[in-house]
């Protein structure tokens, strides 16, 4: 067992983990932050996307021990003071989700995308979320949701 | 109105934002894997890595010795506590053990399982089980399988025939006592043009983003089983778990918590659900199993996989005289809950939207050493649409006719509805020409043709495709489903005037919490926020069937509306007593209940609710309280329809196809929430386009799934689609009071044929007449380079 200290959604969390523990399992099983989902075992689907030290990352591809000392934001940490993040608002406004399983990862990717490029065109949005699968929506309303967020300060919002 | 209270908006037909979303966008939805029960252990399965063989030896000793392992069960152990799994169709079926005891029949079939303290240990232990097999010949090709080659999978099913040659259509008596081919033979004898083509509607992997999962909790003290599962139909699950555990239905509570997509593949009641329940009962502890994605590729049912031999007989003017469709369905290794029924829907819908005088279809279902098939979004109907629409397109090309005009010539006409088809369906309502015209206009069909021709002159390979579909939706009635085809709803007005309603349609992304609340808010004229819809828990929802077959609105929505009407009547009686008016004069308006023509007398909705629960005085002949239920049994299915048009460009150098445009015009009858409807259509389109262009479950000769993970199976991404262009027409159904038909699967029907037809059109300069899906660049490149004409 190896000790880790990871700042998650603003709080330092410490634990002893097996070296093979994936960051996603650390978040879900140790911290009960179950908003981060697991959709595959080959690092393709993006359901597990979180933000690690300011960049979006697939948390199924990182060992918890690798994230030792890092700062992680999960979907649960996105809304500030009970107010939805503009990207979350966008997904609600534009029906950017159906079953909601891909949604947390999709939102985290969109947050990262808008931070890099606060007013992306449709092609840039589609490319920006190409690492996230959604089986329900056909992506069109997700694109609309991200456009909505871009128009409402999604690129500048704190996270 | 004397007060300045805001007037409540009508909600039916409005683009209301979803009720479900605030929890889901914050990551606060609770899916099966998010649940923990004290004392819970984890299950992992050992699965066969060969497609066909007998188990010679199974060594579990290393697994049993591992730290944290609680128990190990082999197939033989499970067979002692669990009978072979039942199916839901009337066809004969070989025994199917949840965990294979002596023979494995597909790669991925469970052979043993481990119960351990945590998930990592459970997997390590499952990996440590060593199984030795004696291989048997592997049956992969369904057409060879029908001749018993290279072997037979189930001993009582010679030539691997699961369902042997069922005929249907013109001249076939419903009980098969008479099969008269005269009309069909005559149509083909008199034909001036004939089309004949073998087509493959290939196998797909459903891939809901949430893999399956189950948590079973037997409580020995109470003698009750609670089972949480990622399922589309908790009530069916409850029934089956009770039966297979030897329990009464009162002892089982099944819960579908948040479910991350299903697409038909979560209708079936699976081995893992039965096994977790019997193991929990045996060990007296809660156990949880969560499917890995790579496991899901082989352990969750696949979809489609039907070969169609399609023949059309027509006159030179385009009038179709006859249709023949010989269907061969590769159903994989076993019959699951609805496996055998799915291809019968392909037969049922064979004639599509056309008035064809003589039709003959036959269906053969064949076992192979592959993962079993079952429903997948569309379930049999996309296959029918694909076959008939591709054949119509080939006929149009042969006759040099505009594909839209050929369809117009053969459509069932509006005055023919209700229309009894040769296949036994009764189409409820339709106006196909209207929808075709809207589609041609929305797409600017003439403009597209000009654009294509111009591109062609520039040497580019651009093609257009058009397809029409009709779908059977809103399943029931009960005669068509072994579970019963009704749905249940209960409406309760709480003491504070809030409305709580339960529905048996357990959603997994469809937004029922929103649409049903819209309906009830309008029915009682109360704010949307005052209505709550509960679902998915058999401990709360008394009865139900489930969510599949595009039935939620048409069947479950109607059940809720009927329950609402009963409660509303009783509430009006209380109001009449309180307001000293006649029941007939009571009006529900803007959150109040009042008397027609006397607005000043109106009382808040909550005040009447309160009175119903403290009824002093109790009006003569009435019981206190406001709660009632309804079962709705539809008299017929609904038959939504639509027209999809696409433009496709193929790269001459690489053969790579790009979908440039897709226009979808759908007629689902009246819509409750157009925003949700659009989302449903988009999702279906994405799965149809995925099938046409990039998705395919590919097996090798050893029966190994070669596209068995997201590394190899092409899941559509956002970059694979153009922006879909949408329009709609409205032809209400008379089958339910909303006139709503259902829309969940529509997108998968029109998209595949219209895209393949566009590809054929693009490559028509090379003389190609048909291309089987998916449109692999290599295949198209070969056609361009003269090597692969078909
Ligand atoms: S779980 Fe699929 S990419 Fe991480
Ligand atoms: S909303 Fe279901 S997978 Fe995206």
mmCIF file of C-alpha atoms in Angstrom, chain B residues 88-89 233 235-236 239-240 267 337-338 474-488 504-505 543-549 551 555-556 631-634 637:
data_model
loop_
_atom_site.group_PDB
_atom_site.id
_atom_site.type_symbol
_atom_site.label_atom_id
_atom_site.label_comp_id
_atom_site.label_asym_id
_atom_site.label_seq_id
_atom_site.Cartn_x
_atom_site.Cartn_y
_atom_site.Cartn_z
ATOM 1 C CA UNK B 88 -40.075 -15.315 -23.767
ATOM 2 C CA UNK B 89 -41.055 -16.632 -27.185
ATOM 3 C CA UNK B 233 -37.860 -3.579 -17.435
ATOM 4 C CA UNK B 235 -41.098 -5.691 -13.488
ATOM 5 C CA UNK B 236 -40.152 -8.449 -15.914
ATOM 6 C CA UNK B 239 -41.141 -11.908 -12.259
ATOM 7 C CA UNK B 240 -38.228 -13.925 -13.607
ATOM 8 C CA UNK B 267 -34.578 -6.020 -22.120
ATOM 9 C CA UNK B 337 -35.763 -13.574 -24.015
ATOM 10 C CA UNK B 338 -36.991 -12.184 -27.355
ATOM 11 C CA UNK B 474 -46.302 1.361 -29.198
ATOM 12 C CA UNK B 475 -46.127 -2.378 -28.376
ATOM 13 C CA UNK B 476 -48.764 -4.093 -27.199
ATOM 14 C CA UNK B 477 -51.391 -5.225 -27.484
ATOM 15 C CA UNK B 478 -51.127 -8.184 -25.083
ATOM 16 C CA UNK B 479 -51.629 -10.688 -27.883
ATOM 17 C CA UNK B 480 -48.264 -9.580 -29.287
ATOM 18 C CA UNK B 481 -46.131 -9.812 -26.140
ATOM 19 C CA UNK B 482 -45.610 -12.780 -23.813
ATOM 20 C CA UNK B 483 -45.336 -10.366 -20.869
ATOM 21 C CA UNK B 484 -48.618 -8.656 -21.694
ATOM 22 C CA UNK B 485 -48.662 -5.501 -23.754
ATOM 23 C CA UNK B 486 -50.379 -3.071 -21.410
ATOM 24 C CA UNK B 487 -48.869 -0.455 -19.184
ATOM 25 C CA UNK B 488 -49.732 0.784 -15.721
ATOM 26 C CA UNK B 504 -44.362 1.052 -15.328
ATOM 27 C CA UNK B 505 -42.287 2.375 -18.228
ATOM 28 C CA UNK B 543 -47.181 -2.996 -11.918
ATOM 29 C CA UNK B 544 -45.509 -2.441 -15.247
ATOM 30 C CA UNK B 545 -43.968 -3.953 -18.334
ATOM 31 C CA UNK B 546 -41.079 -1.691 -19.328
ATOM 32 C CA UNK B 547 -39.510 0.607 -21.866
ATOM 33 C CA UNK B 548 -38.929 -0.839 -25.339
ATOM 34 C CA UNK B 549 -40.595 -0.915 -28.738
ATOM 35 C CA UNK B 551 -44.023 2.381 -26.307
ATOM 36 C CA UNK B 555 -48.932 3.068 -23.915
ATOM 37 C CA UNK B 556 -47.545 4.225 -20.538
ATOM 38 C CA UNK B 631 -53.962 -0.257 -16.897
ATOM 39 C CA UNK B 632 -54.000 0.679 -20.565
ATOM 40 C CA UNK B 633 -54.293 -2.079 -23.121
ATOM 41 C CA UNK B 634 -53.844 -0.604 -26.612
ATOM 42 C CA UNK B 637 -49.810 -0.918 -32.418
#
